[in-house]
Coordinates of C-alpha atoms and ligand atoms in Angstrom, one line a residue:
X9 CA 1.0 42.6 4.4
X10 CA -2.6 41.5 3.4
X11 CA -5.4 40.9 6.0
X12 CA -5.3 37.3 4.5
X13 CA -3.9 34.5 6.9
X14 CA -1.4 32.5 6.9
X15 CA -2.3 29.1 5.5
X16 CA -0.7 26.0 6.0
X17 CA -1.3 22.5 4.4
X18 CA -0.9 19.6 6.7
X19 CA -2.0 19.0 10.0
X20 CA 0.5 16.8 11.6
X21 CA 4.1 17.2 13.0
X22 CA 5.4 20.3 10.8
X23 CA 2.0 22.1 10.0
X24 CA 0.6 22.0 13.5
X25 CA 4.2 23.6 14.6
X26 CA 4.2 26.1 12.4
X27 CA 0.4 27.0 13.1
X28 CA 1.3 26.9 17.2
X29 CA 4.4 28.9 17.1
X30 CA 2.6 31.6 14.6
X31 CA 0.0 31.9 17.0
X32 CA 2.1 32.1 20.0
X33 CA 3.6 34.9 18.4
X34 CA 1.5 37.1 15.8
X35 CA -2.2 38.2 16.5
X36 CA -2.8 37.3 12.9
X37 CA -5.5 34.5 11.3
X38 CA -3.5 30.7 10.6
X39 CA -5.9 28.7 8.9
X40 CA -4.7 24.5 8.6
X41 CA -6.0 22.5 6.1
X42 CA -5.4 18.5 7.0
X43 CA -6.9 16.2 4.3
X44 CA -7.7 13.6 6.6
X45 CA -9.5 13.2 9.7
X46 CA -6.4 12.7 11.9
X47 CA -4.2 15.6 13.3
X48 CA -1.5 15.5 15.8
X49 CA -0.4 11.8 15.4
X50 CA 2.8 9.7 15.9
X51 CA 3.7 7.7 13.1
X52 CA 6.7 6.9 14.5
X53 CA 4.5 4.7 17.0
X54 CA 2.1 2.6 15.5
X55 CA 4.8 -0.4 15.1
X56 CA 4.4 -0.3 18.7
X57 CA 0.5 -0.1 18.6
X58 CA 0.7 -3.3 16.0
X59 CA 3.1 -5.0 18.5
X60 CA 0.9 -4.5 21.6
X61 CA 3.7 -2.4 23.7
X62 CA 1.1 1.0 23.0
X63 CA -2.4 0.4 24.6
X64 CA -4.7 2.5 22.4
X65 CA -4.7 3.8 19.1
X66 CA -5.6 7.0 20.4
X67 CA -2.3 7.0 22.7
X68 CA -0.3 8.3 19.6
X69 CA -2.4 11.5 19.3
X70 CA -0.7 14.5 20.7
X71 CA -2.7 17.9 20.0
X72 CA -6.5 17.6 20.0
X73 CA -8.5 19.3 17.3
X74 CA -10.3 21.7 20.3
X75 CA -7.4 21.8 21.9
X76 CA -5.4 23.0 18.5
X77 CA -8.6 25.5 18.4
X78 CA -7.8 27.1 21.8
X79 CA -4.7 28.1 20.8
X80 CA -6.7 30.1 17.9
X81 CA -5.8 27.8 14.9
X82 CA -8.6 27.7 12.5
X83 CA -8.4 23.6 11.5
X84 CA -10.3 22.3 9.0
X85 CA -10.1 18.6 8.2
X86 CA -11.2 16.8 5.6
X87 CA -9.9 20.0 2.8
X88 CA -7.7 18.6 0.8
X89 CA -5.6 21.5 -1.0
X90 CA -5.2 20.3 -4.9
X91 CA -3.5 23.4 -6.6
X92 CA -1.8 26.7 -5.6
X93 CA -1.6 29.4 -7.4
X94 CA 1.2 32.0 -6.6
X95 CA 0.4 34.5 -9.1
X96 CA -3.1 35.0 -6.8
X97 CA -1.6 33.6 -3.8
X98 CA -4.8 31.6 -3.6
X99 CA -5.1 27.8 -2.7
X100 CA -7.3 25.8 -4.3
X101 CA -9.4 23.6 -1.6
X102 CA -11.4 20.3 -1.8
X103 CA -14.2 19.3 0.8
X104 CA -17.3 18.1 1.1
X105 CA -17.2 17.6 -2.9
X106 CA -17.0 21.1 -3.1
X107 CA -14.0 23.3 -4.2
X108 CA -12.9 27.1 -3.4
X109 CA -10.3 29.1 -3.7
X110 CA -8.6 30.5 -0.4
X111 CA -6.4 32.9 -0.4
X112 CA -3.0 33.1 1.5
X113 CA -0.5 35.6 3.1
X114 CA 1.9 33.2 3.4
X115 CA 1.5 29.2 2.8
X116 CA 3.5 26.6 4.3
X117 CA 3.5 23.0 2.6
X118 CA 3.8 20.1 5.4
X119 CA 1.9 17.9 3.1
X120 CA 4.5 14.9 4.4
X121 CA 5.1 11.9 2.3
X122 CA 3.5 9.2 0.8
X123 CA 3.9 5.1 1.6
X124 CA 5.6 3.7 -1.8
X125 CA 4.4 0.6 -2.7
X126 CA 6.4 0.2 -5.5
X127 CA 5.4 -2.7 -8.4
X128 CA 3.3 -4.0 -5.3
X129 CA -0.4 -4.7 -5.4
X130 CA -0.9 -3.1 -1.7
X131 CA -5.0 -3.3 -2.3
X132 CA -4.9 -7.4 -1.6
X133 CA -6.8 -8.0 1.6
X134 CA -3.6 -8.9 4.0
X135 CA -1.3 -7.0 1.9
X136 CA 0.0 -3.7 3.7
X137 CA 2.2 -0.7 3.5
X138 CA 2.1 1.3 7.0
X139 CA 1.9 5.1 6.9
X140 CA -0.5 6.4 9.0
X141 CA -3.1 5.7 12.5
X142 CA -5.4 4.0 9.5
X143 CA -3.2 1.4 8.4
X144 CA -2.0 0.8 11.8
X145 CA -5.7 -0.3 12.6
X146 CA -6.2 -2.2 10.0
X147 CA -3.1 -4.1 10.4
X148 CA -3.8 -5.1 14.0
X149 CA -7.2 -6.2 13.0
X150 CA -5.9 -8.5 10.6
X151 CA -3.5 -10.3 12.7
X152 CA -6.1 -10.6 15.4
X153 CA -8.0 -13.6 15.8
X154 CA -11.9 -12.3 15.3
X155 CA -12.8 -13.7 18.3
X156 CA -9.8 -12.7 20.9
X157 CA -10.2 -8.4 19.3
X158 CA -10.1 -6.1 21.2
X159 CA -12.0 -2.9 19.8
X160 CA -11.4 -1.0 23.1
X161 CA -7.5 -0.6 21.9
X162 CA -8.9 1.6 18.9
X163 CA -9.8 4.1 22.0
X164 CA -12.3 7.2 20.5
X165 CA -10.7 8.0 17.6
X166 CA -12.4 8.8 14.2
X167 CA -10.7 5.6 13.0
X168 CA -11.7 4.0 9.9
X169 CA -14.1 1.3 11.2
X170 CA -15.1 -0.3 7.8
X171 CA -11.4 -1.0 7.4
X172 CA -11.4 -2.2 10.8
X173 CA -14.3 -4.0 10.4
X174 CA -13.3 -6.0 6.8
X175 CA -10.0 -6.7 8.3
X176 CA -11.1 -8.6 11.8
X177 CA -13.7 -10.5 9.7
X178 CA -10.3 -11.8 8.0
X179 CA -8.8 -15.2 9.3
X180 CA -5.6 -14.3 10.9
X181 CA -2.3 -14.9 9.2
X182 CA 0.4 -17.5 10.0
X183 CA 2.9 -16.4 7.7
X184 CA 3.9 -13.1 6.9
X185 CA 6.5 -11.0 4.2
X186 CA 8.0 -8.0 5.2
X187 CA 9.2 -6.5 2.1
X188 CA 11.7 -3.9 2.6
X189 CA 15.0 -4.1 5.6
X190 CA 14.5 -0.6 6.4
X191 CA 13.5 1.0 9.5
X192 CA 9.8 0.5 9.5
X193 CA 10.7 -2.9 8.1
X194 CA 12.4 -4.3 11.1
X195 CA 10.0 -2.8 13.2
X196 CA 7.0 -4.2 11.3
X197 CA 9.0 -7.4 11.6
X198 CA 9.6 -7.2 15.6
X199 CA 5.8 -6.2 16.2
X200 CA 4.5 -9.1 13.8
X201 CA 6.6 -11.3 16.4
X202 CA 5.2 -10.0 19.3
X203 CA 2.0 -10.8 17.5
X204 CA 3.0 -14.3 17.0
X205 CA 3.3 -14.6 13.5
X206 CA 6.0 -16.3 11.4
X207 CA 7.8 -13.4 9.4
X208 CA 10.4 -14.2 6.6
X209 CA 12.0 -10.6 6.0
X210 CA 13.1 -9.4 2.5
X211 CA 16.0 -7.4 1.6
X212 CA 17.1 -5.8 -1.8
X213 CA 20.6 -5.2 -0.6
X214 CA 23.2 -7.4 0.8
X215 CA 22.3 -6.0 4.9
X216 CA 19.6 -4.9 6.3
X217 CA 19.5 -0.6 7.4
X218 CA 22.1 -0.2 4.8
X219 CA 22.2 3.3 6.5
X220 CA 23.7 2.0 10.0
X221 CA 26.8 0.7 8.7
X222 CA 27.9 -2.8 8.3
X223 CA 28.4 -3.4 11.8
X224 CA 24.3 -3.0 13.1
X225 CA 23.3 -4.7 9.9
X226 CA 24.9 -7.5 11.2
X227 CA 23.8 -7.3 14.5
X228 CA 20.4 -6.6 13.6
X229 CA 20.1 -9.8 11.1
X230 CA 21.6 -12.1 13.6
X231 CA 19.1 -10.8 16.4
X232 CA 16.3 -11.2 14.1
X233 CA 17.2 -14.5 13.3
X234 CA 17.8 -15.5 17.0
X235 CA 14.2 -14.5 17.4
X236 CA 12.8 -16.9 14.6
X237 CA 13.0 -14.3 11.8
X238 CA 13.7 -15.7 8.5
X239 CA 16.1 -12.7 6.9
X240 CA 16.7 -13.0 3.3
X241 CA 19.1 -10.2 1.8
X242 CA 20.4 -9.8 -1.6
X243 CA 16.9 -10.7 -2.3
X244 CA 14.4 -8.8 -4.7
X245 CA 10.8 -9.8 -4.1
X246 CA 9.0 -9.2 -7.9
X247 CA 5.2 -9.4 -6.8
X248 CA 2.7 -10.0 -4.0
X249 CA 0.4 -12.7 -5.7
X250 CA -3.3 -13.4 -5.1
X251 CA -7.4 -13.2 -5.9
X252 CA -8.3 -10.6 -3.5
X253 CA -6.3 -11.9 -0.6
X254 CA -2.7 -12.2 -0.8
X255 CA -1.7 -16.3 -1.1
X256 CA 2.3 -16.2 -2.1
X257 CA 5.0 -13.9 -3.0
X258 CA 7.2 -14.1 -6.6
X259 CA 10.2 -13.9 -5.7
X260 CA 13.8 -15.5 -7.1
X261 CA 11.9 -16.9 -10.0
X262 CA 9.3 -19.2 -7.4
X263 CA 6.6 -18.4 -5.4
X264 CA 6.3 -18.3 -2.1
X265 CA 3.5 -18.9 0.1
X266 CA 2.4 -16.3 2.6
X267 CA -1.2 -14.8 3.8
X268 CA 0.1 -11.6 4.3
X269 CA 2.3 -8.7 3.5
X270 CA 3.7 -5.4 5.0
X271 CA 5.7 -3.4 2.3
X272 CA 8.1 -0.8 3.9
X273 CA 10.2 -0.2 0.8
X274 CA 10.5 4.1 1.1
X275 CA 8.2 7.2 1.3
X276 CA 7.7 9.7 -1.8
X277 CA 7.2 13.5 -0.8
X278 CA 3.6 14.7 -1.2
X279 CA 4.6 17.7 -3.5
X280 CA 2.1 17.3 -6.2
X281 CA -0.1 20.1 -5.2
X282 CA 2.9 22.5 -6.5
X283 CA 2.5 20.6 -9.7
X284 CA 3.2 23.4 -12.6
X285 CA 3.8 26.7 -10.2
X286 CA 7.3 26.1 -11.2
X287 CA 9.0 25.1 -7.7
X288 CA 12.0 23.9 -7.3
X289 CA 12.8 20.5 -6.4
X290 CA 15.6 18.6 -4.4
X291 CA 16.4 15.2 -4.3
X292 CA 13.5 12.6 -4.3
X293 CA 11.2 15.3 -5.7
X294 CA 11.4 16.5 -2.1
X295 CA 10.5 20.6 -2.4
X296 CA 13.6 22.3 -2.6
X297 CA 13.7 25.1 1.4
X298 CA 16.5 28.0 2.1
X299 CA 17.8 28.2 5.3
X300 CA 14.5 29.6 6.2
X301 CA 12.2 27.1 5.0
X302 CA 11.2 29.4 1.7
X303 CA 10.9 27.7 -1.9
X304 CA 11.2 29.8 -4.8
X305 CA 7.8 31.4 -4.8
X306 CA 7.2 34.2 -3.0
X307 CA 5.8 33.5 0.1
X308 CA 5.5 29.9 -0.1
X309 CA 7.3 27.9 2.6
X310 CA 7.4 24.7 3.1
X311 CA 8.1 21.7 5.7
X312 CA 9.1 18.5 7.0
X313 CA 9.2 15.1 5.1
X314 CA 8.1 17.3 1.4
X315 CA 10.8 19.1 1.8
X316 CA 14.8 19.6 1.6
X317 CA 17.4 20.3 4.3
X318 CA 20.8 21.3 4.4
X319 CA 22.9 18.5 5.3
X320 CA 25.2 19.5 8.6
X321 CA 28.5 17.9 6.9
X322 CA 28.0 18.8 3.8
X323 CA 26.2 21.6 3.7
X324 CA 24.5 20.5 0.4
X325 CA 20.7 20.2 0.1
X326 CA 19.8 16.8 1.3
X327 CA 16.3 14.7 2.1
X328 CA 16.1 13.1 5.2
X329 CA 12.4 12.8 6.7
X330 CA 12.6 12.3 10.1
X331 CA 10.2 13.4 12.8
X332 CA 12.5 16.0 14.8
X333 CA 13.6 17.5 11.7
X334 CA 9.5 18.3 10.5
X335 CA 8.4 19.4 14.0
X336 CA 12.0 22.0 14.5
X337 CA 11.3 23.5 10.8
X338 CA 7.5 23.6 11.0
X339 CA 8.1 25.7 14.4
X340 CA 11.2 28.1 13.1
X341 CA 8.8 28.6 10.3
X342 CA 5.9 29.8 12.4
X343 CA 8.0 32.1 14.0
X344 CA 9.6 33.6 10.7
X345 CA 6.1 33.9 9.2
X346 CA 5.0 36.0 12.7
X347 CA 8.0 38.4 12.2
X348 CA 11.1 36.6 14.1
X349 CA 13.5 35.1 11.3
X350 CA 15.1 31.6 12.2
X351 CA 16.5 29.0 10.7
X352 CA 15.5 26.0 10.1
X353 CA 18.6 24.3 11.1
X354 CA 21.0 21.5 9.6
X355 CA 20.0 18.0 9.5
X356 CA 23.1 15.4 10.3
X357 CA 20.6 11.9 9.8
X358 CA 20.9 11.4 13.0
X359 CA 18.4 8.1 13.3
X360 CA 17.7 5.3 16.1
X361 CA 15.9 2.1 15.7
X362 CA 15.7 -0.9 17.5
X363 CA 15.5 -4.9 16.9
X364 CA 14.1 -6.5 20.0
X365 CA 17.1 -5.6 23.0
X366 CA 19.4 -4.3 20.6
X367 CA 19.7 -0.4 19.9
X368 CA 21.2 1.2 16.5
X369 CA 22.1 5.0 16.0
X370 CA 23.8 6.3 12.9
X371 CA 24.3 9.9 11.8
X372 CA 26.3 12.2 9.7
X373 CA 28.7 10.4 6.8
X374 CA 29.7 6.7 7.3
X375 CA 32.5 6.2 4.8
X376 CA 31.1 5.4 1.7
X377 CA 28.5 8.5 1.6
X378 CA 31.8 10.8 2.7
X379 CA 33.7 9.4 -0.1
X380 CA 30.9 10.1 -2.5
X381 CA 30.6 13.3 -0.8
X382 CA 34.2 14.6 -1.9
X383 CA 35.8 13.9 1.6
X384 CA 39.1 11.3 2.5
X385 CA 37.4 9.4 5.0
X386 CA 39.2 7.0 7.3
X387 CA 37.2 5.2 9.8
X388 CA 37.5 2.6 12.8
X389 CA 34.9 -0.2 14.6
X390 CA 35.4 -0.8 17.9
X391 CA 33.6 -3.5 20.6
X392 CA 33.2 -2.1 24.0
X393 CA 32.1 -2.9 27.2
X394 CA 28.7 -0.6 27.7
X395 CA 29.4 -0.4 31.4
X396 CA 32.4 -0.9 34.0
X397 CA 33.0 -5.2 33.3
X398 CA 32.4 -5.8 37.0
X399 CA 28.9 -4.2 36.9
X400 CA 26.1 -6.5 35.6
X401 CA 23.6 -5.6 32.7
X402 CA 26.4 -4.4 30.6
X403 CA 26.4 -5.0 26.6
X404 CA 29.2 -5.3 24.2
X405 CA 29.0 -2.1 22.4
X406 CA 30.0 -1.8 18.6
X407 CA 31.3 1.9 17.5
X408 CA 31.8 3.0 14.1
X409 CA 33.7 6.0 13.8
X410 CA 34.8 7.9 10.2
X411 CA 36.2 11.2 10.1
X412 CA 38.2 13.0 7.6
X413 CA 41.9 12.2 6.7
X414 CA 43.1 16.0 6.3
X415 CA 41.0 17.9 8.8
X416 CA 40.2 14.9 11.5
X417 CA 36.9 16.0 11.4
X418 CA 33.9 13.9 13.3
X419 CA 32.1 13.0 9.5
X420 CA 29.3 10.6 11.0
X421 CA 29.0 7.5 13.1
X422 CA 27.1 4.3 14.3
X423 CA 26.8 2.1 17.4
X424 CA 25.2 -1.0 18.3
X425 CA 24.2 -3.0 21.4
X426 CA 21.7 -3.8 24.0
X427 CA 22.7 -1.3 26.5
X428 CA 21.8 2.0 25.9
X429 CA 23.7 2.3 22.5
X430 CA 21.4 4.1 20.6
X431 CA 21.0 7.6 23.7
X432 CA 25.5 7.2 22.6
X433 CA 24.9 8.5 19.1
X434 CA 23.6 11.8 20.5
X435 CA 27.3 12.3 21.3
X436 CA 28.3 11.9 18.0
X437 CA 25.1 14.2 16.8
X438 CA 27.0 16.9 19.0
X439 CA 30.2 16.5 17.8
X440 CA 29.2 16.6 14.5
X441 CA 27.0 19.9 14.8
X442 CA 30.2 21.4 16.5
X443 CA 32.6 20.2 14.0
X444 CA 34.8 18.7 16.7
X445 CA 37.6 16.7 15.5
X446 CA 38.6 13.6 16.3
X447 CA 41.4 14.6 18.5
X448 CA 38.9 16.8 20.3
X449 CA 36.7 14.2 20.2
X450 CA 38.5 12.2 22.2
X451 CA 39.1 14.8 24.9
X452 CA 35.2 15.0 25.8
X453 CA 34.4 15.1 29.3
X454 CA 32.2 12.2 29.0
X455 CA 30.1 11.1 32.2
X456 CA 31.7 7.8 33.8
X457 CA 29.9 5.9 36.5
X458 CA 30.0 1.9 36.8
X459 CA 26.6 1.2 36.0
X460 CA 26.4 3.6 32.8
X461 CA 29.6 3.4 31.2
X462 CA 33.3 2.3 31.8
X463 CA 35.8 4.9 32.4
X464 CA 36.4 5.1 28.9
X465 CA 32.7 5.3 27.5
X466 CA 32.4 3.2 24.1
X467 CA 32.7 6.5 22.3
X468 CA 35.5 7.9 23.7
X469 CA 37.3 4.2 22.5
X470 CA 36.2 4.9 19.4
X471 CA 37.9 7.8 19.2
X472 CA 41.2 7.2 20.6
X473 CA 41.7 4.0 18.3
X474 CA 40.7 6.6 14.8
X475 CA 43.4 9.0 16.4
X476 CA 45.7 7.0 16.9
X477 CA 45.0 6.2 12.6
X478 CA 44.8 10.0 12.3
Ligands
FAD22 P1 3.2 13.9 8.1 O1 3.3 13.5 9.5 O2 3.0 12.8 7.1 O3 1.9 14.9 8.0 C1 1.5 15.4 6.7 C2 0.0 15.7 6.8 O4 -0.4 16.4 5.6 C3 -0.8 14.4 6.8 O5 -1.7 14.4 7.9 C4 -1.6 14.4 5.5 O6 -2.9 13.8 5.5 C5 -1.7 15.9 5.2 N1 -1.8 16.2 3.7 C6 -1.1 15.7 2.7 N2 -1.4 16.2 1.5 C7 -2.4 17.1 1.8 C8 -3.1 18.0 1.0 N3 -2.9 18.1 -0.3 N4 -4.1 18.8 1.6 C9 -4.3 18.7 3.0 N5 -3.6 17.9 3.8 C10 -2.6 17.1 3.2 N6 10.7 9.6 12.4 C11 11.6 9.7 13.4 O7 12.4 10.7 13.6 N7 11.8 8.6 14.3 C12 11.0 7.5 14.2 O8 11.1 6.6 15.0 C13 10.1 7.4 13.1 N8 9.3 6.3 13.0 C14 8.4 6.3 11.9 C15 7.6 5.1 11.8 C16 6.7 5.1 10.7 C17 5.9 3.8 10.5 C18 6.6 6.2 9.8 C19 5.6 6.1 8.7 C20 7.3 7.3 10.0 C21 8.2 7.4 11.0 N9 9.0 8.5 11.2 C22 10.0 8.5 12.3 C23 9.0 9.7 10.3 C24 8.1 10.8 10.9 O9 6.9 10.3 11.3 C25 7.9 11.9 9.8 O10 9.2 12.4 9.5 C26 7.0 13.0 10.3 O11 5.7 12.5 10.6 C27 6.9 14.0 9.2 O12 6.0 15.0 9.5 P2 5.3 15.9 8.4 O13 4.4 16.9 9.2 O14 6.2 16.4 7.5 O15 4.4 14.8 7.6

């Protein structure tokens, strides 16, 4: 052991775990080095800050940089790690237009992932991707009306005010693309809604969330539409077209005309500052972890949406950047790093999103990623009532179930529906962690009351239908 600290790169969901568990733990120096002036934030809320549903801006902050001090982590924002050097164990260090070398104990990359904008010109005025408390701001000035913002909603945050600024002075959109039927897409396209603007949503692929199963695509396109959403699948949008501000989209060989644009078409791991140290990579360039969180150089770790997982089904190495999944490695990392091994854990894709009322969960293996994966899958849908039929507020449920031919293994799952589906696909996330099988599935002691569930909860129909296949 050196007297050097531990260093970690990123200050948001995994770095700031790691750095709070290490100190919980080890009387030894952590040092984080966050590139920007925001630590401790939820992306996973600013749709809801564009929308109106979060009050402030600063609502989505979770750890304050004094605060992340009192717990002894030495934060420096605004030091942007370029290059590491393993042979030196030294990190190379941007700030102030100045550059040093630090060196490290032990590192941890949480660097996250990048927006990808794709062929898209993202630096029109009204043209968007969203990835950060920044963007959030700036997209909620530009769909304001100058004279109805409300600057109080950025609360006291070091926010980027000229962005701010350019976007208010902006006349406010009628018309708005979302590029990209993802999660952040149909978010984006709810909260642009909520905002009153008109949104015509654009999808590669035949449905939108392609990783929900056909079932919630469904459901999700017809709610969309119900609410005045124009959905277009099976359709490729080629360009964002405009001088300076975005006027029209190309797209099926015509334009389009639209005064803005919010491109949600994937994220990219932010791995480059491991650029020729000769790490391993995983799928998506993501950095390739053991069960510990380690890459391939010595004493380099690394975390969260830049990095690989095992995948609980498979067990092969897998990308899937989710929040819970950077926050549990970051924190099993801080403790390894203090002296207390632990794993990282699996990741099953367990994911929730929602359209308006309607709730979608997916996780593990829907059938054609098990049959890819080497496994027989067989799977059922089901419709079922989310609560005893007598009791009002109840939702038609839709349950997707696949397991595997041979074994009867729980593989993965979805549900849809307005009433509590998406809190259902933690059953499944269980089952799946515990490599239940259908059968035992099916014998779950699942809680029934009339106004949560019918006797037979939607997922306990599932099963029993895909035994009775089994
Ligand atoms: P990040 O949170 O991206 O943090 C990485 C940090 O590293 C950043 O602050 C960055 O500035 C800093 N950094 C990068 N490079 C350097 C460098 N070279 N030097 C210094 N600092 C650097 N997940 C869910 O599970 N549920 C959701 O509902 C959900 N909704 C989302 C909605 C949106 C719009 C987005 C964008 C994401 C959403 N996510 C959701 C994903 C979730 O937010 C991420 O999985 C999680 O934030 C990843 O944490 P991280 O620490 O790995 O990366």
């Amino acid at each position: 052991m050196t007297g050097d600290p531990f260093v970690v790169v990123g200050g948001d969901a995994a770095g700031l775990s790691a750095a709070s568990k290490f100190r919980r733990e080890a009387d030894r120096d952590v040092i984080v080095f966050e590139k920007g002036r925001w630590i401790s934030y939820a992306h996973c809320g600013t749709p809801y800050f564009v929308e109106g549903s979060v009050e402030r801006l600063t609502d989505l902050l979770s750890l304050s940089p004094p605060a992340a001090e009192e717990r002894g982590i030495d934060l420096r924002r605004g030091h942007e790690v370029v290059s590491v050097s393993p042979a030196d164990r030294t990190v190379t260090v941007h700030a102030d237009g100045e550059r040093f070398d630090q060196p490290y104990a032990e590192l941890l990359v949480a660097t996250g992932a990048s927006a990808a904008a794709g062929p898209f010109d993202t630096a029109l005025d009204g043209a968007f991707t969203l990835h950060g408390l920044d963007d959030a701001a700036a997209i909620d000035a530009y769909v304001a009306a100058p004279e109805e913002y409300d600057r109080d909603r950025l609360g006291d945050g070091p926010v980027d005010a000229d962005r701010v600024d350019h976007n208010v002075a902006l006349d406010p959109p009628e018309r708005a693309a979302v590029v990209g039927g993802g999660y952040v897409g149909v978010e984006m396209t709810e909260a642009l809604v909520a905002r009153g603007v008109e949104v015509h949503l654009y999808q590669r692929s035949d449905r939108l969330l392609p990783p929900f199963g056909a079932a919630a695509g469904e459901r999700v396109e017809s709610t969309l539409e119900a609410q005045g959403v124009t959905v277009h699948t099976g359709t490729s949008v080629e360009e964002l077209v405009g001088e300076g501000r975005i006027d029209a989209l190309r797209v099926d060989g015509g334009t389009r005309p639209v005064d803005m644009a919010v491109v949600g078409i994937g994220i990219e791991p932010n791995a480059t500052l491991l650029d020729g140290t000769g790490v391993d990579r995983g799928p998506n360039g993501a950095i390739r972890t053991d069960d510990y969180g380690r890459t391939n150089l010595p004493a380099v770790y690394a975390a969260g949406d830049v990095a690989t997982a095992r995948h609980a089904v498979t067990g092969e190495e897998t990308w899937v950047p989710l929040g819970l999944t950077a926050n549990r490695a970051g924190r099993a990392i801080g403790s390894t790093v203090a002296g207390d091994p632990t794993p990282v854990g699996d990741v099953a894709g367990t994911a929730v999103v929602k359209a308006f009322d309607l709730e979608c969960g997916r996780v593990g293996l829907l059938a054609e990623a098990a049959a890819d994966a080497g496994f027989d899958p067989v799977g059922e849908t089901i419709t079922a009532g989310s609560r005893s039929g007598y009791y009002p507020g109840g939702d038609e449920t839709v349950v997707t179930l696949v397991a595997d031919r041979t074994s009867g293994r729980v593989l993965g799952g979805a549900i849809a529906g307005e009433d509590r589906a998406a809190v259902r696909i933690d059953t499944l996330a269980t089952a799946i962690e515990a490599d239940l099988t259908v059968a035992e599935l099916e014998r779950l002691d699942l809680a029934y009351a009339p106004p949560f569930s019918p006797v037979w909860d939607p997922v306990l129909v599932a099963a029993k239908v895909l035994n009775g296949r089994l």
